[in-house]
Amino acid sequence: MTRYWCASAWLPEARVAPSVLIDTDGSPGQAVITGVTPGVPRPPDAVRLDGLVLPGFADVHSHAFHRVLRGRTHAGGGTFWTWREAMYAVAARLDPDSYRLLARAVFAEMVVSGITGVGEFHYLHHGRDGHPYPDPNAMGRSLVEAAVDTGIRLTLVDTCYLRGGLAADGTAVPLADVQHRFSDGDAQRWSRRVDQLAAQVSGQASVRVGAAIHSVRAVPPEQLATVAAWARERQVPLHVHLSEQPTENTATRAAYGVSPTALLARAGVLAPSTTVVHATHLDELDVATLGAAGVSVAMCPTTERDLADGIGPAGRLVRAGARLVLGSDSHAVIDLLEEARGVELDERLATGSRGSFAPGPLVTALTADGHRALGWPDAGRLAPGAPADLVAIRMDSVRTAGADPSQVVFAATAADVHTVVVGGRELARDGRHRVLGEVGPLLAQAVHELAGPADQPGAP
Ligand SMILES: [Zn+2]
């Protein structure tokens, strides 16, 4: 049983209260909050957390291996599609050992940045030759081991990926080279492998398995429903990339006569337990369809700007009934505070007005709603019954000094996170991981071993 005394804390209903005592109970890593009492002096036995304490952040959309490309793809021009070639070159080099070391460093970066739960959108399933490893979930288990090593909560969003894509005229493109690593052949075989994985990791309290459809490009329409039914029957989250690039829309219309959103709706994919990722290029009917289904929409503004994707209609989606959640996706940046304010700041650029998203809803997106989209509905709030996930932010740094704590999301960065607690276990203090130490050298070594000269995308 550990008690934390917070100089100030972010309580439900976006209420910032001073001098908050948080009582917890349970074994380290699995402790839950048992009491939240504002306005009390610090008891001598309580751990002191200065600044502002928020609930843990949820990074709803991650591809850990994309971290290799940070700061290495900007010398030339190109498009999303030429960047993807560089990303595939990294994907082709990974094996279970290098994947585990890289993911461990990336998850450690997340932890010191205040991220206590991550959704890893995982499609790098098989060997370099496309054949399954002796354990067909060897790559997924590397991610699980990496998460356990760092203490972060993991939802392994195991992704169905079956074909190379759609050409502009709508014809299906077969799997190319590295994409053979991604494919199980069909959705039935994908589901059998993921059932095995779920059984393999069922002993890990901090790990859950979810499902994903890579995109309507990578999964044919007749197999979308198989994945959706698998997720529905097991009551786990279902994620899907949606309309990140305009060419996905034109190719899908050419192939099927409808938008990607309409195709997903027709297959029964859209539901409150579904998260669509990006949702950048939508028409009015798409927005209404997603809102009526009550899906979560994972916006990833730092990736979307890095890849020249465009600005998604976040405000209209939320007004239509969707929930906003956030992801760092390609890890051009790992800073969920930046992702959160990025949604509102992009909205300002796109609409010419301020205030579509107030600080309160942005924090809800980055905490409670994010965890809900990852299948952890109790997490992401400072209230009895929630996991004891705490993120303490310095309010006296050069960035945050003078800021109104209720507007911290518009001032602080990940560098202002000074203490991170997951399930009552302190995992980060002053930028260091409490088990793994300095995270920079871990990242440098992992990236050094996987980076290559081919990472620079060429001109389109
Ligand atoms: Zn993605």
XYZ file of C-alpha atoms and ligand atoms in Angstrom:
461
model
C 0.000 0.000 0.000
C 1.600 3.268 -1.167
C 0.293 6.801 -0.724
C 1.164 9.651 -3.046
C 0.765 13.284 -2.136
C 0.405 15.487 -5.215
C 1.067 19.222 -5.061
C -1.804 19.383 -7.558
C -3.694 16.752 -9.524
C -5.996 16.447 -12.529
C -9.224 14.905 -11.229
C -12.289 13.735 -13.213
C -14.348 16.433 -14.953
C -11.067 18.259 -15.735
C -10.866 19.625 -12.187
C -7.369 20.620 -11.056
C -7.181 20.349 -7.254
C -4.335 21.279 -4.876
C -2.768 19.024 -2.216
C -4.284 15.724 -3.320
C -3.623 12.489 -1.414
C -3.886 9.354 -3.586
C -4.080 6.017 -1.750
C -3.245 2.829 -3.643
C -3.279 -0.866 -2.862
C -2.003 -3.993 -4.600
C 1.269 -5.511 -5.715
C 3.728 -3.310 -7.650
C 2.642 -3.127 -11.271
C -0.937 -4.079 -10.474
C -1.877 -1.602 -7.746
C -5.140 0.325 -8.033
C -6.240 3.641 -6.599
C -8.310 3.203 -3.455
C -8.837 6.819 -2.457
C -8.448 10.366 -3.793
C -8.606 13.164 -1.204
C -7.981 16.786 -2.203
C -6.975 19.542 0.181
C -4.935 17.656 2.757
C -1.394 18.339 4.051
C 1.257 15.774 3.121
C 1.369 12.831 5.536
C 4.976 11.891 6.391
C 4.636 8.426 4.820
C 3.382 9.691 1.451
C 5.568 9.861 -1.689
C 5.698 13.520 -2.726
C 4.939 14.383 -6.365
C 5.507 18.044 -7.197
C 3.978 19.974 -10.067
C 0.793 18.604 -11.611
C -0.132 14.913 -11.569
C -2.182 13.603 -14.484
C -3.516 10.096 -15.135
C -1.270 7.921 -17.344
C -1.210 8.675 -21.075
C -2.337 6.146 -23.710
C -0.461 5.994 -27.021
C -3.202 4.334 -29.057
C -1.271 3.857 -32.281
C 2.390 2.802 -32.436
C 4.685 1.028 -34.878
C 7.775 0.633 -32.686
C 10.147 -0.130 -35.558
C 9.420 3.140 -37.374
C 11.464 4.852 -34.623
C 14.587 3.862 -36.603
C 13.671 6.459 -39.242
C 13.436 9.489 -36.935
C 15.648 12.288 -38.218
C 16.923 10.161 -41.090
C 14.453 10.733 -43.935
C 14.580 14.487 -44.501
C 17.472 14.996 -46.920
C 15.392 14.458 -50.057
C 11.798 15.068 -51.044
C 9.254 12.416 -51.797
C 5.839 11.412 -50.542
C 4.215 9.070 -48.061
C 4.825 6.299 -50.583
C 8.570 6.889 -50.961
C 8.866 7.135 -47.158
C 7.131 3.773 -47.043
C 9.932 2.235 -49.130
C 12.449 3.397 -46.499
C 10.246 1.952 -43.771
C 10.042 -1.366 -45.612
C 13.846 -1.480 -45.818
C 13.963 -1.384 -42.001
C 11.166 -3.956 -41.740
C 13.187 -6.331 -43.917
C 16.150 -6.245 -41.494
C 14.342 -7.084 -38.251
C 14.409 -10.450 -36.528
C 12.947 -11.412 -33.133
C 16.101 -10.395 -31.218
C 16.644 -7.013 -32.860
C 12.886 -6.319 -32.702
C 12.853 -6.945 -28.948
C 15.841 -4.667 -28.289
C 14.447 -1.879 -30.462
C 10.943 -2.130 -28.996
C 12.360 -2.162 -25.474
C 14.176 1.118 -26.143
C 11.113 2.681 -27.785
C 8.762 1.592 -25.006
C 11.279 2.954 -22.485
C 11.206 6.290 -24.335
C 7.430 6.185 -24.043
C 7.538 5.489 -20.307
C 9.861 8.401 -19.515
C 7.530 10.560 -21.658
C 4.480 9.737 -19.510
C 2.967 7.016 -21.668
C 1.692 4.200 -19.437
C -0.264 2.244 -22.062
C 0.549 1.593 -25.724
C -1.303 0.006 -28.616
C 1.304 -1.618 -30.844
C -0.165 -2.068 -34.331
C 1.824 -5.168 -35.200
C 2.033 -6.680 -38.677
C 5.669 -7.832 -38.891
C 4.759 -11.426 -38.181
C 6.944 -13.844 -40.119
C 10.554 -14.533 -41.107
C 12.537 -12.552 -43.655
C 11.685 -15.150 -46.295
C 7.984 -14.848 -45.513
C 7.787 -18.228 -43.782
C 6.579 -18.440 -40.193
C 9.159 -18.774 -37.422
C 9.057 -22.087 -35.485
C 6.912 -20.118 -33.044
C 4.680 -18.223 -35.495
C 4.281 -15.513 -32.842
C 8.004 -15.032 -32.211
C 7.869 -11.394 -33.364
C 4.753 -10.596 -31.309
C 6.320 -12.196 -28.271
C 9.367 -9.967 -28.718
C 7.043 -6.983 -28.353
C 5.462 -8.532 -25.260
C 8.877 -9.141 -23.673
C 9.900 -5.575 -24.482
C 6.760 -4.225 -22.815
C 7.258 -6.381 -19.728
C 10.906 -5.245 -19.491
C 9.813 -1.599 -19.452
C 6.648 -1.965 -17.345
C 4.377 -0.278 -19.894
C 0.860 -1.658 -20.381
C 0.623 -3.195 -23.838
C -2.304 -3.915 -26.087
C -0.757 -5.946 -28.885
C -2.987 -4.992 -31.775
C -2.274 -7.979 -33.992
C -2.844 -6.967 -37.560
C -4.285 -8.873 -40.493
C -2.425 -7.980 -43.715
C -3.094 -10.107 -46.779
C -2.276 -8.350 -50.038
C 0.038 -5.698 -51.440
C -2.608 -3.045 -51.924
C -4.853 -1.562 -54.580
C -3.610 0.029 -57.793
C -5.081 3.363 -58.844
C -7.484 1.577 -61.185
C -8.725 -0.588 -58.328
C -6.998 -3.834 -59.246
C -5.570 -5.837 -56.356
C -1.770 -5.802 -56.068
C -0.060 -9.004 -54.921
C 2.281 -9.022 -51.929
C 5.729 -7.664 -52.773
C 9.030 -8.737 -51.240
C 8.990 -7.650 -47.601
C 5.183 -7.686 -47.425
C 5.291 -11.499 -47.368
C 6.420 -11.134 -43.743
C 3.125 -9.434 -42.967
C 0.699 -12.022 -44.335
C -0.879 -15.130 -42.830
C -2.479 -16.042 -46.174
C -6.087 -15.480 -45.153
C -8.104 -14.160 -42.233
C -8.879 -17.625 -40.881
C -5.201 -18.454 -40.536
C -4.589 -15.000 -39.065
C -7.261 -15.690 -36.413
C -5.802 -19.077 -35.478
C -2.353 -17.567 -34.989
C -3.719 -14.723 -32.870
C -5.682 -17.171 -30.710
C -2.377 -18.939 -30.042
C -0.725 -15.646 -29.167
C -3.533 -14.711 -26.769
C -3.096 -18.059 -25.008
C 0.694 -17.594 -24.863
C 0.498 -14.185 -23.153
C -2.541 -14.799 -20.949
C -0.319 -14.972 -17.848
C 0.884 -11.378 -18.258
C -1.415 -9.039 -16.344
C -0.040 -5.975 -18.142
C -0.595 -7.337 -21.663
C -3.786 -7.691 -23.706
C -4.290 -8.756 -27.319
C -6.449 -6.811 -29.750
C -7.140 -7.116 -33.466
C -6.519 -4.963 -36.494
C -7.281 -4.781 -40.159
C -4.253 -3.090 -41.697
C -6.439 -1.162 -44.168
C -8.956 -1.793 -46.921
C -5.913 -1.804 -49.199
C -4.346 -4.800 -47.463
C -7.437 -6.888 -46.587
C -9.965 -7.853 -49.284
C -13.611 -7.019 -48.545
C -14.745 -10.620 -48.146
C -12.257 -11.094 -45.293
C -12.970 -7.894 -43.354
C -15.958 -9.475 -41.614
C -13.885 -12.453 -40.422
C -11.515 -10.175 -38.524
C -14.389 -8.068 -37.169
C -16.231 -11.178 -35.960
C -13.076 -12.493 -34.258
C -12.708 -9.247 -32.297
C -16.409 -9.038 -31.461
C -16.595 -12.616 -30.172
C -13.599 -12.077 -27.887
C -14.706 -8.556 -26.899
C -11.346 -7.016 -27.749
C -10.590 -3.732 -29.542
C -10.481 -3.647 -33.339
C -8.278 -1.056 -35.065
C -7.926 -0.095 -38.742
C -5.957 2.476 -40.759
C -8.459 4.598 -42.669
C -8.066 7.114 -45.502
C -4.612 8.382 -44.525
C -3.898 9.227 -48.161
C -6.267 10.357 -50.953
C -5.062 7.555 -53.221
C -6.608 4.980 -50.848
C -9.971 6.629 -51.487
C -9.650 6.785 -55.265
C -8.406 3.200 -55.542
C -11.167 1.912 -53.243
C -13.835 3.747 -55.228
C -12.390 2.361 -58.451
C -12.431 -1.170 -57.034
C -15.713 -1.224 -55.112
C -17.607 1.945 -55.985
C -17.648 3.219 -52.386
C -15.332 4.981 -49.945
C -13.120 3.019 -47.518
C -15.406 4.112 -44.662
C -18.488 2.789 -46.480
C -16.689 -0.473 -47.220
C -15.849 -0.928 -43.523
C -19.434 -0.084 -42.535
C -20.808 -2.601 -45.017
C -18.570 -5.357 -43.538
C -19.686 -4.644 -39.968
C -16.313 -3.283 -38.882
C -17.513 0.005 -37.355
C -18.649 -0.133 -33.699
C -17.896 1.644 -30.394
C -15.039 -0.835 -29.774
C -13.471 0.092 -33.139
C -10.682 2.623 -33.555
C -10.041 4.093 -36.985
C -6.544 5.522 -37.381
C -5.897 8.850 -39.173
C -9.298 9.337 -40.910
C -7.672 12.223 -42.753
C -9.512 12.344 -46.088
C -13.268 11.935 -45.475
C -16.410 13.213 -47.129
C -19.502 14.333 -45.209
C -21.135 10.903 -45.450
C -17.982 9.251 -44.069
C -17.959 11.660 -41.110
C -21.639 10.958 -40.394
C -21.111 7.183 -40.681
C -18.149 7.146 -38.285
C -19.925 9.421 -35.824
C -23.135 7.369 -35.842
C -21.116 4.193 -35.199
C -19.482 5.814 -32.157
C -15.976 4.781 -33.171
C -12.788 6.184 -31.682
C -10.621 8.135 -34.101
C -6.876 7.945 -33.465
C -5.320 11.143 -34.732
C -1.520 11.158 -35.021
C -0.745 14.809 -35.863
C 3.048 14.645 -35.633
C 3.176 11.728 -38.061
C 0.495 13.167 -40.324
C 2.493 16.367 -40.734
C 5.784 14.467 -41.111
C 4.349 12.341 -43.935
C 2.451 15.183 -45.644
C -0.834 13.339 -45.087
C -3.066 16.345 -44.521
C -5.310 17.492 -41.659
C -8.230 15.270 -40.660
C -11.661 16.642 -39.702
C -11.263 16.098 -35.938
C -13.838 18.655 -34.878
C -16.505 17.449 -37.277
C -15.926 13.813 -36.316
C -16.338 14.524 -32.624
C -19.442 16.654 -33.207
C -20.871 13.734 -35.227
C -20.375 11.342 -32.286
C -16.852 9.893 -32.610
C -14.323 9.932 -29.755
C -10.893 11.481 -30.154
C -7.834 9.442 -29.136
C -4.130 9.932 -29.943
C -1.133 8.042 -31.253
C 2.505 8.747 -32.024
C 2.381 6.245 -34.912
C 5.740 6.545 -36.756
C 7.479 8.134 -33.732
C 8.808 11.106 -35.618
C 8.060 12.519 -32.148
C 7.148 10.663 -28.946
C 5.304 13.323 -26.981
C 1.592 12.818 -26.434
C 1.167 16.352 -25.093
C 2.360 17.530 -28.518
C -0.081 15.137 -30.225
C -2.955 16.417 -28.079
C -2.412 20.112 -28.716
C -1.534 19.287 -32.329
C -5.138 18.254 -32.952
C -6.453 21.631 -31.804
C -3.665 23.635 -33.456
C -4.181 21.861 -36.801
C -7.909 22.484 -36.435
C -7.172 26.190 -35.997
C -5.108 26.228 -39.200
C -7.796 24.370 -41.109
C -10.829 26.298 -39.838
C -9.520 29.766 -39.015
C -10.942 29.687 -35.502
C -9.716 28.649 -32.047
C -11.283 26.385 -29.493
C -12.684 23.287 -31.190
C -10.911 21.291 -28.457
C -10.583 22.790 -24.987
C -7.794 21.504 -22.708
C -10.196 19.223 -20.794
C -11.310 17.127 -23.780
C -7.713 16.911 -25.027
C -6.601 15.436 -21.684
C -9.549 13.014 -21.774
C -8.388 11.899 -25.234
C -4.883 11.334 -24.004
C -5.914 9.483 -20.832
C -9.345 7.865 -20.262
C -10.587 7.650 -23.851
C -7.204 6.461 -25.092
C -7.074 3.624 -22.586
C -10.646 2.685 -23.396
C -9.722 2.350 -27.094
C -6.946 -0.052 -26.040
C -9.278 -2.234 -23.982
C -8.346 -0.839 -20.550
C -11.618 0.925 -19.680
C -10.757 1.450 -16.005
C -7.431 3.182 -16.697
C -6.657 6.830 -17.384
C -8.391 8.541 -14.464
C -7.440 9.518 -10.938
C -10.372 7.862 -9.176
C -10.940 4.854 -6.904
C -10.866 1.596 -8.849
C -8.545 2.850 -11.580
C -5.043 1.411 -12.012
C -2.481 3.509 -10.110
C -0.987 5.123 -13.240
C 0.376 8.595 -12.437
C 2.286 11.115 -14.552
C 3.835 14.068 -12.715
C 4.660 17.164 -14.761
C 7.010 19.918 -13.694
C 5.216 23.260 -13.559
C 8.384 25.318 -12.961
C 10.312 24.549 -16.149
C 11.130 27.115 -18.836
C 8.140 25.799 -20.784
C 5.562 25.509 -18.035
C 6.468 28.309 -15.600
C 3.506 30.640 -15.278
C 1.085 28.423 -17.185
C -2.382 27.800 -15.794
C -2.249 24.120 -14.741
C -5.665 23.543 -16.304
C -4.093 24.487 -19.665
C -0.898 22.458 -19.184
C -1.529 20.523 -22.400
C -0.748 23.696 -24.357
C 2.551 24.372 -22.551
C 4.298 21.199 -21.363
C 6.304 18.731 -23.405
C 7.397 15.179 -22.672
C 10.624 16.683 -21.260
C 8.571 18.151 -18.397
C 7.426 14.712 -17.196
C 9.450 14.081 -14.020
C 7.896 10.954 -12.489
C 5.901 8.090 -13.998
C 4.097 5.405 -11.990
C 2.412 2.394 -13.628
C 0.254 0.160 -11.457
C 1.822 1.640 -8.343
C 5.374 0.938 -9.553
C 7.632 3.949 -10.129
C 9.129 3.425 -13.595
C 10.658 6.781 -14.446
C 12.204 9.662 -12.534
C 13.815 12.763 -14.107
C 13.989 11.240 -17.577
C 15.635 7.985 -16.485
C 13.955 4.617 -16.609
C 14.138 3.153 -13.105
C 15.084 -0.332 -14.355
C 16.846 0.338 -17.666
C 18.577 3.635 -16.820
C 19.329 6.236 -19.482
C 17.110 5.647 -22.510
C 19.158 7.616 -25.073
C 21.994 5.047 -25.245
C 19.467 2.203 -25.553
C 17.862 3.936 -28.520
C 21.205 4.853 -30.099
C 22.415 1.264 -30.009
C 19.154 -0.215 -31.320
C 18.894 2.332 -34.150
C 22.586 1.988 -35.045
C 22.158 -1.742 -35.594
C 19.092 -1.370 -37.801
C 19.601 1.858 -39.745
C 20.971 1.693 -43.265
C 21.911 3.926 -46.166
C 18.702 3.029 -47.970
C 16.644 4.861 -45.331
C 16.764 8.110 -47.301
C 13.712 8.108 -49.533
C 14.364 9.143 -53.085
C 12.425 11.658 -55.100
C 8.928 10.559 -56.134
Zn -0.026 3.315 -38.563
